[in-house]
PDB file of C-alpha atoms and ligand atoms in Angstrom:
ATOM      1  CA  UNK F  20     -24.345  -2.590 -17.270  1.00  0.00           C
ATOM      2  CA  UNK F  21     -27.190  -0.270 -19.042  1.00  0.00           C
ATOM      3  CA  UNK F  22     -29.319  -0.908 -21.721  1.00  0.00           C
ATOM      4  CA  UNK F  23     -26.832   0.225 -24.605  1.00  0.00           C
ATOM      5  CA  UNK F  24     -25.388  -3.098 -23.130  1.00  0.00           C
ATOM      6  CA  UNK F  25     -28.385  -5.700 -23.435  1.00  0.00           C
ATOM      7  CA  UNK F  26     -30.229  -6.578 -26.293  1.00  0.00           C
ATOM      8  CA  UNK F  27     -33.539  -7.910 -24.877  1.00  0.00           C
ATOM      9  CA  UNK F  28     -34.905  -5.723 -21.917  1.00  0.00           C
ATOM     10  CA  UNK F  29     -35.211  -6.837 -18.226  1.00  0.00           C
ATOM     11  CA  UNK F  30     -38.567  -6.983 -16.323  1.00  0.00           C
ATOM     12  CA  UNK F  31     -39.445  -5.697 -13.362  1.00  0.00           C
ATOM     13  CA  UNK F  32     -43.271  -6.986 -12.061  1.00  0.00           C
ATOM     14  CA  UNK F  33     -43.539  -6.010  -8.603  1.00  0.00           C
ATOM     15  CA  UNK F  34     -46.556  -5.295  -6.059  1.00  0.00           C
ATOM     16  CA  UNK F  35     -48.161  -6.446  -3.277  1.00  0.00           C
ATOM     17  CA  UNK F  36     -48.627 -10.454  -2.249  1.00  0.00           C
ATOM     18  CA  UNK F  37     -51.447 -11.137  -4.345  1.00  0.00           C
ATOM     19  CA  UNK F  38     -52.304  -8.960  -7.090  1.00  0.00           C
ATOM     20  CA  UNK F  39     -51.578 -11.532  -9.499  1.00  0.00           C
ATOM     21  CA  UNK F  40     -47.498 -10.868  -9.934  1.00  0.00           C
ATOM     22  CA  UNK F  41     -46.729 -14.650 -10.176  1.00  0.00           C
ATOM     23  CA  UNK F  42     -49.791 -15.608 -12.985  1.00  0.00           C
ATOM     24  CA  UNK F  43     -48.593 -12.316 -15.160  1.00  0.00           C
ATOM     25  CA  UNK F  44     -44.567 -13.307 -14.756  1.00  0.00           C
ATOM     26  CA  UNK F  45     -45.773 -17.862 -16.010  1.00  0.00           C
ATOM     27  CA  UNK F  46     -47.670 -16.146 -18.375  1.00  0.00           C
ATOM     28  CA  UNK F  47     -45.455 -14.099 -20.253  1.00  0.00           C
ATOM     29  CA  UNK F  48     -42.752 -16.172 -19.651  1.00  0.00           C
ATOM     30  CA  UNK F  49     -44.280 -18.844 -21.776  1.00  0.00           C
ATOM     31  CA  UNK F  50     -45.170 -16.170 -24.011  1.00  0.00           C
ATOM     32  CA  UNK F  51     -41.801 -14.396 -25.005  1.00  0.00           C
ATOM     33  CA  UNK F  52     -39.416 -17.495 -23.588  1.00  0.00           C
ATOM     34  CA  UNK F  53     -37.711 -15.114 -21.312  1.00  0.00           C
ATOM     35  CA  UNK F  54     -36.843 -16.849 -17.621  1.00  0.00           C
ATOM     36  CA  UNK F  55     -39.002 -15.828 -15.001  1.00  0.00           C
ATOM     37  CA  UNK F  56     -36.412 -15.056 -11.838  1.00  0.00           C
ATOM     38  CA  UNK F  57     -38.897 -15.902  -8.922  1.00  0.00           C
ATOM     39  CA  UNK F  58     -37.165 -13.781  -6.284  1.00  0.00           C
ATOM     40  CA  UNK F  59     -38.341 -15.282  -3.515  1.00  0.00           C
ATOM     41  CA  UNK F  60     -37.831 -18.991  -4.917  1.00  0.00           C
ATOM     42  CA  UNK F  61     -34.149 -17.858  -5.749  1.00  0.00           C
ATOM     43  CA  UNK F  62     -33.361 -16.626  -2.408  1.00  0.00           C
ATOM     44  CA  UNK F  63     -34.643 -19.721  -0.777  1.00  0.00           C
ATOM     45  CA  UNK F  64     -32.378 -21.790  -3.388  1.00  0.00           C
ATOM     46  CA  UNK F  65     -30.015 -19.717  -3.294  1.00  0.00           C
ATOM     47  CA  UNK F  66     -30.156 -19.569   0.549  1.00  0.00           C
ATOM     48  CA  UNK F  67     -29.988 -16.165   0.810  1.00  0.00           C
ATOM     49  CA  UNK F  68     -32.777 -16.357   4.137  1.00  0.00           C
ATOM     50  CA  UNK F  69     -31.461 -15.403   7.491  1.00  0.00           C
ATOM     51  CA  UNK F  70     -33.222 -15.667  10.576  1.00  0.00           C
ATOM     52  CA  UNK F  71     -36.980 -15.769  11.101  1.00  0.00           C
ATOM     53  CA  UNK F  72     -38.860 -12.422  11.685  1.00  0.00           C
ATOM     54  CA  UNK F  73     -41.680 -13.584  14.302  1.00  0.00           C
ATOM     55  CA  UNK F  74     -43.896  -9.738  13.683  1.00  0.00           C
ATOM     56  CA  UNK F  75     -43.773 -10.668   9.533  1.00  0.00           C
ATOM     57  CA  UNK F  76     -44.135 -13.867   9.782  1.00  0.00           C
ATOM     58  CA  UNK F  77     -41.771 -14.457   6.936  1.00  0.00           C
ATOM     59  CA  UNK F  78     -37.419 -14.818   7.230  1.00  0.00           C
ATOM     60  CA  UNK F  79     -35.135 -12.033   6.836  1.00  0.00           C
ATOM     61  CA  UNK F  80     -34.144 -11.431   3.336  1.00  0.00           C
ATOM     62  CA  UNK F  81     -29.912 -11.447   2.912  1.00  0.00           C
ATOM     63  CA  UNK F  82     -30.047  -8.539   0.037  1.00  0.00           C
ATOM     64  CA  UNK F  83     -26.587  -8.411  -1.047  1.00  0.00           C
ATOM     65  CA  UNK F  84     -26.108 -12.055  -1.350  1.00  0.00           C
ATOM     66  CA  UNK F  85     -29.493 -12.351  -3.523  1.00  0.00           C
ATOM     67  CA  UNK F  86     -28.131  -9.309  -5.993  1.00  0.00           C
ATOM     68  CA  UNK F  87     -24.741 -10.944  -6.052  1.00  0.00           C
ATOM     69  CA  UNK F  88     -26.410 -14.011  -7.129  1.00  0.00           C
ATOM     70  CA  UNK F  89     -28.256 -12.014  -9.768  1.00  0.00           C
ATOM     71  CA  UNK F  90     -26.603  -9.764 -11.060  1.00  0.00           C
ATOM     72  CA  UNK F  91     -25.059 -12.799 -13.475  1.00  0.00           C
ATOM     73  CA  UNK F  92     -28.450 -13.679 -14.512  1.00  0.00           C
ATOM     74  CA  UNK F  93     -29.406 -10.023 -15.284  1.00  0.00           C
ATOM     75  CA  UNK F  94     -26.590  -8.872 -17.500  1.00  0.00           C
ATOM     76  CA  UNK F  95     -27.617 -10.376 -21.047  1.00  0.00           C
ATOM     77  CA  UNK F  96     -30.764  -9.079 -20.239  1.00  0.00           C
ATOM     78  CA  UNK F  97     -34.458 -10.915 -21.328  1.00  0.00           C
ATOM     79  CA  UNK F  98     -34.818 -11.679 -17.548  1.00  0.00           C
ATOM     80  CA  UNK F  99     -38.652 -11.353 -15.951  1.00  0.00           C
ATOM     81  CA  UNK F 100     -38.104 -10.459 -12.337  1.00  0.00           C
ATOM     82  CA  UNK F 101     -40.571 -10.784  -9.890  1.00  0.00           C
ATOM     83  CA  UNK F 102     -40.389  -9.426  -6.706  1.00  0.00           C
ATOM     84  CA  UNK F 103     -42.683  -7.541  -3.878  1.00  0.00           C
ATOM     85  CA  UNK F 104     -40.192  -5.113  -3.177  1.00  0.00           C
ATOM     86  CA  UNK F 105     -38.435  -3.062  -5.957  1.00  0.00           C
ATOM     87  CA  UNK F 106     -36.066  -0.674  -4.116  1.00  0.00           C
ATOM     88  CA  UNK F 107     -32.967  -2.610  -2.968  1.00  0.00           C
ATOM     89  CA  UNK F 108     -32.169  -3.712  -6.866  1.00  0.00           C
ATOM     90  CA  UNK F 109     -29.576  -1.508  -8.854  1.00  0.00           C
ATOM     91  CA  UNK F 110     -32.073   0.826 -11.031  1.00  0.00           C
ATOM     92  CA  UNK F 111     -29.423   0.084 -13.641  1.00  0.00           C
ATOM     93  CA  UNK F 112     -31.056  -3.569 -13.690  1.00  0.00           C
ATOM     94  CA  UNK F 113     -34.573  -2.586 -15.259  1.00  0.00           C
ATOM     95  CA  UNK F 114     -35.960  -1.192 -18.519  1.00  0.00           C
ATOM     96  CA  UNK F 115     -39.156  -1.725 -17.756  1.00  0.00           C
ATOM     97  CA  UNK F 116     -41.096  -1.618 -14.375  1.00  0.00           C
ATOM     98  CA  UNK F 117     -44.311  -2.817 -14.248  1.00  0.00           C
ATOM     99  CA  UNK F 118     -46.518  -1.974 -10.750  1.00  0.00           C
ATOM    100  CA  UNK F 119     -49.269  -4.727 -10.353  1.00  0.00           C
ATOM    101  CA  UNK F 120     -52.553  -3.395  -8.581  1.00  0.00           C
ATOM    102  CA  UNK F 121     -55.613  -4.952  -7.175  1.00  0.00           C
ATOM    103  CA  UNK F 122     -59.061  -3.943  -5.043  1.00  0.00           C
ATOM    104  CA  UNK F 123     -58.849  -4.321  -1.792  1.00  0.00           C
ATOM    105  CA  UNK F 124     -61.885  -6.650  -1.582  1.00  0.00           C
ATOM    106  CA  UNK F 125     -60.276  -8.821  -4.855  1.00  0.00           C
ATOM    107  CA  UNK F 126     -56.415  -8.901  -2.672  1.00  0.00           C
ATOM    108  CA  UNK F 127     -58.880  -9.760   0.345  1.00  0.00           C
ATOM    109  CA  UNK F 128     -60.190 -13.177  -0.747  1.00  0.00           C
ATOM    110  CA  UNK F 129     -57.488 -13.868  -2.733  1.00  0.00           C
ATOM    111  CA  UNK F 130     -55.037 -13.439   0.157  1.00  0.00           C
ATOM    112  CA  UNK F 131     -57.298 -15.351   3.013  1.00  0.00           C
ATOM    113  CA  UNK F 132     -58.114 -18.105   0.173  1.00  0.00           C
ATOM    114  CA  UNK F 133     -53.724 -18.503   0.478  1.00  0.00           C
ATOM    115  CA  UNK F 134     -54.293 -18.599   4.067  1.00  0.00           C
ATOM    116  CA  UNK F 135     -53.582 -15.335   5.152  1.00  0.00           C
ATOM    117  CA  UNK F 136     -55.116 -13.897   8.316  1.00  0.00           C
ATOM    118  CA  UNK F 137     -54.402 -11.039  11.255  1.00  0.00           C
ATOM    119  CA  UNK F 138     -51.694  -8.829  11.054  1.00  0.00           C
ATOM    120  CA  UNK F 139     -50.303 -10.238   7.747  1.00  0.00           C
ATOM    121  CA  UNK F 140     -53.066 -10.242   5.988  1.00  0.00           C
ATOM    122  CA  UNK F 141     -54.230  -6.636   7.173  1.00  0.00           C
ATOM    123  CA  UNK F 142     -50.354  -4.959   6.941  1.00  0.00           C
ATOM    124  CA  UNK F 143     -51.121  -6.283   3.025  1.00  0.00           C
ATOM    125  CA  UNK F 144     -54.273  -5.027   2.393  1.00  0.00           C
ATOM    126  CA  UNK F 145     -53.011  -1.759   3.780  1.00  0.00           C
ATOM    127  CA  UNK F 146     -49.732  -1.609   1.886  1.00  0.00           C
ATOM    128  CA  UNK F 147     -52.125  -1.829  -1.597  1.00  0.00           C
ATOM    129  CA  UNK F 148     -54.364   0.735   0.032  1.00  0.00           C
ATOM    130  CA  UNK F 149     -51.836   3.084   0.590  1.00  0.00           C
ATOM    131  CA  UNK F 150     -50.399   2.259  -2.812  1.00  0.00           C
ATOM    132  CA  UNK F 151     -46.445   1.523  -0.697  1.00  0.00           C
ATOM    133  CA  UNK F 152     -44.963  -0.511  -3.838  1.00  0.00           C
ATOM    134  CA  UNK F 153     -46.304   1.934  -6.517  1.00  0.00           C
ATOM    135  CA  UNK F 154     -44.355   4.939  -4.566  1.00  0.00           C
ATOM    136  CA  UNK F 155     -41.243   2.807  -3.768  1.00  0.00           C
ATOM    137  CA  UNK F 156     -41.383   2.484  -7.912  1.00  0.00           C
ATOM    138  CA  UNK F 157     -41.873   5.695  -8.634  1.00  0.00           C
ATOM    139  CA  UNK F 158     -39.190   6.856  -5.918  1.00  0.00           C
ATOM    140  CA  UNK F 159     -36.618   3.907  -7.235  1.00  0.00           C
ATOM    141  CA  UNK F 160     -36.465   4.039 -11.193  1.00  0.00           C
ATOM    142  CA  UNK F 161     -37.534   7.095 -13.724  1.00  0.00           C
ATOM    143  CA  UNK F 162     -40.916   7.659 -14.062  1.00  0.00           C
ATOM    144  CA  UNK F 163     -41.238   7.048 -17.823  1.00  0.00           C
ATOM    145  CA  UNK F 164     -40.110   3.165 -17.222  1.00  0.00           C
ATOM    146  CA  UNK F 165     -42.472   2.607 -14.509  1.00  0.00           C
ATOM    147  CA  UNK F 166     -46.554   1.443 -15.465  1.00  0.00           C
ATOM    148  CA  UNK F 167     -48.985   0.643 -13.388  1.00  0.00           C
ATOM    149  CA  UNK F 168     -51.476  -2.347 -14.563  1.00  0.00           C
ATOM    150  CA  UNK F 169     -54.829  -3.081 -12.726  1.00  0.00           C
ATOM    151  CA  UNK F 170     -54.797  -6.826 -12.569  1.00  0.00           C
ATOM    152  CA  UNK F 171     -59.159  -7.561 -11.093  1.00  0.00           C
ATOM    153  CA  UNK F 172     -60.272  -9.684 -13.983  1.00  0.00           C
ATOM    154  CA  UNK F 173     -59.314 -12.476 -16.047  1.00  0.00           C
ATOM    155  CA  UNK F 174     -59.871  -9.774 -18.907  1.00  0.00           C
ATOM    156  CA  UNK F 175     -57.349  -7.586 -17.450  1.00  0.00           C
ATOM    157  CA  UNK F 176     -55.096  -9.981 -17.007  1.00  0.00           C
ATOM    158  CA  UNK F 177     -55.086 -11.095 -20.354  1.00  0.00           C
ATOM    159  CA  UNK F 178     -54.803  -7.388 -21.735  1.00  0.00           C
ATOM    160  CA  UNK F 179     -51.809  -7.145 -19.164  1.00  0.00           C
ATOM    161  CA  UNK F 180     -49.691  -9.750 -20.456  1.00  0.00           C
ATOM    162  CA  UNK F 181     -50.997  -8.400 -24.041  1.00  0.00           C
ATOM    163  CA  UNK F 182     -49.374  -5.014 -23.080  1.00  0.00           C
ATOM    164  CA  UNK F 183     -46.285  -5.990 -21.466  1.00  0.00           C
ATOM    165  CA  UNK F 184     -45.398  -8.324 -24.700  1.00  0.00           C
ATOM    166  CA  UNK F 185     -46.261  -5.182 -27.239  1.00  0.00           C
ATOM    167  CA  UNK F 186     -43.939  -2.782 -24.540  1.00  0.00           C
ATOM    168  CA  UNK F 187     -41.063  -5.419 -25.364  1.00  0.00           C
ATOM    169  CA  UNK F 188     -41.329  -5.292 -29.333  1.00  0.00           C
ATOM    170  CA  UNK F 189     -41.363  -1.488 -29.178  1.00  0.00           C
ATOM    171  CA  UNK F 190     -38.442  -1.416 -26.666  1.00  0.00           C
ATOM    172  CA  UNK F 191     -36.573  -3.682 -29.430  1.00  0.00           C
ATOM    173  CA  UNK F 192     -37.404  -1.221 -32.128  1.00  0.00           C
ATOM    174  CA  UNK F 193     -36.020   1.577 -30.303  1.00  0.00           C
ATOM    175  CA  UNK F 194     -32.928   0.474 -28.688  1.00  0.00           C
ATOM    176  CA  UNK F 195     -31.780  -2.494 -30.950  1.00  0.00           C
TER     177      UNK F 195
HETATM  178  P1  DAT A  14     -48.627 -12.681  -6.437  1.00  0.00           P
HETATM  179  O1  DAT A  14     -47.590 -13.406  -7.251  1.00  0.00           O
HETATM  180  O2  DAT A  14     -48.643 -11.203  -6.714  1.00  0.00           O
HETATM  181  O3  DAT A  14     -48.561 -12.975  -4.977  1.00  0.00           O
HETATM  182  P2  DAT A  14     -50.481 -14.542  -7.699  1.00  0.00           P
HETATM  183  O4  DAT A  14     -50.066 -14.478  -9.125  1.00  0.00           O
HETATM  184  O5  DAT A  14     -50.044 -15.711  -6.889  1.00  0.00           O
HETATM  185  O6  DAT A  14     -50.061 -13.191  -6.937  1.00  0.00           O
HETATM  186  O7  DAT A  14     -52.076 -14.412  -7.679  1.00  0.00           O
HETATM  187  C1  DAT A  14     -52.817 -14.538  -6.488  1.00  0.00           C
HETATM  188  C2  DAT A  14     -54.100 -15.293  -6.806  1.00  0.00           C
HETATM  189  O8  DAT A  14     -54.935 -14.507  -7.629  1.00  0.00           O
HETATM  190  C3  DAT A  14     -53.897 -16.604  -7.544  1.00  0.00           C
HETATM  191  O9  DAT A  14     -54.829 -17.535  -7.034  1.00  0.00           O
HETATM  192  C4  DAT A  14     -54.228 -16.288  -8.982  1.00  0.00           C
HETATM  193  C5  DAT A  14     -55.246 -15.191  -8.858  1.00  0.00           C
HETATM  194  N1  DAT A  14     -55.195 -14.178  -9.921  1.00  0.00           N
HETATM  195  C6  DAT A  14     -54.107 -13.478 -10.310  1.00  0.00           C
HETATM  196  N2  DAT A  14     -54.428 -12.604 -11.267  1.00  0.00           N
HETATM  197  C7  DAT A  14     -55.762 -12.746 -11.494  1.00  0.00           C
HETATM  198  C8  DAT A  14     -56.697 -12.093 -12.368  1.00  0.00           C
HETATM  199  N3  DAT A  14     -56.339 -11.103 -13.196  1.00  0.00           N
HETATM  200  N4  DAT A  14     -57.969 -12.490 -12.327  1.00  0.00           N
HETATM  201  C9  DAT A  14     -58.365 -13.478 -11.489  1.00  0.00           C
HETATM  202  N5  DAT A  14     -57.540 -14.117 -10.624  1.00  0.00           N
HETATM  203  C10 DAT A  14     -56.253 -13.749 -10.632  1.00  0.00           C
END
């Protein structure tokens, strides 16, 4: 499957727990009527969670059950996926990757106000610090389909969505 093969693009909106992935993905999704493919909610329906990790505090994620599982959903394309992690989907997936960020002090309260505290809320703050999902992007798909969107503000947020919707109708000009 490539893009020759789809004639509405797939998402990618990926970052760190709490920079807003979730309110961008409901918000365009109402937007452009594309589904939103909550990762996380699929593997849990999909029961794609092994065993609990006690250091993350979160379950081991079965990866090649979860792509399995998508890789149906993906292949028409129009899909908005969104995921912390970008790396262990097939780069063939995506047409457009879209990095969330946030300030550290912004991810702060918005992470303890979720309930977030010690190690889990620190090993996030430091994987936005040291920009981890914006290099596993960059490393994962080519450069050119990868953006990075500052998501602080209620403005920005708005301008975000904005952005992502007027990427779309110039990726259907070119490749329809
Ligand atoms: P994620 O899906 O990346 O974990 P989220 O969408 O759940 O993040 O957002 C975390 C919290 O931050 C949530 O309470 C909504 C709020 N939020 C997201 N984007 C925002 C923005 N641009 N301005 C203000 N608050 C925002």
């Amino acid at each position: 499957m490539t893009a020759k093969h789809r004639n509405l693009p797939n998402i990618l909106i990926t970052g760190t727990p709490g920079v807003g992935k979730s309110t961008i993905s409901k918000l365009l999704s109402e937007r452009i009527k594309y589904p939103w493919r909550e990762v996380s909610k699929l593997a849990e329906e999909y029961s794609c969670l092994d065993e609990y990790d006690p250091e993350y505090q979160c379950p081991f994620l079965n990866e090649d059950k979860l792509l399995d599982i998508m890789e149906g959903m993906m292949a028409k394309g129009g899909n908005i996926v969104d995921y912390h992690g970008c790396e262990f989907f097939p780069e063939r997936w995506f047409d457009g990757v879209f990095v969330i960020r946030a300030n550290n002090t912004t991810l702060y309260d918005r992470l303890s106000a979720r309930g977030y505290t010690g190690k889990k809320l620190e090993d996030n703050i430091q994987c936005e610090i040291f920009e981890t999902l914006l290099e596993e992007a960059q490393s994962s798909y080519k450069p050119e389909i990868v953006q990075e969107l500052q998501n602080n503000t209620e403005e920005q947020l708005h301008s975000n969505v904005e952005g992502i919707v007027q990427w779309i109708e110039r990726w259907k000009e070119d490749n329809i």
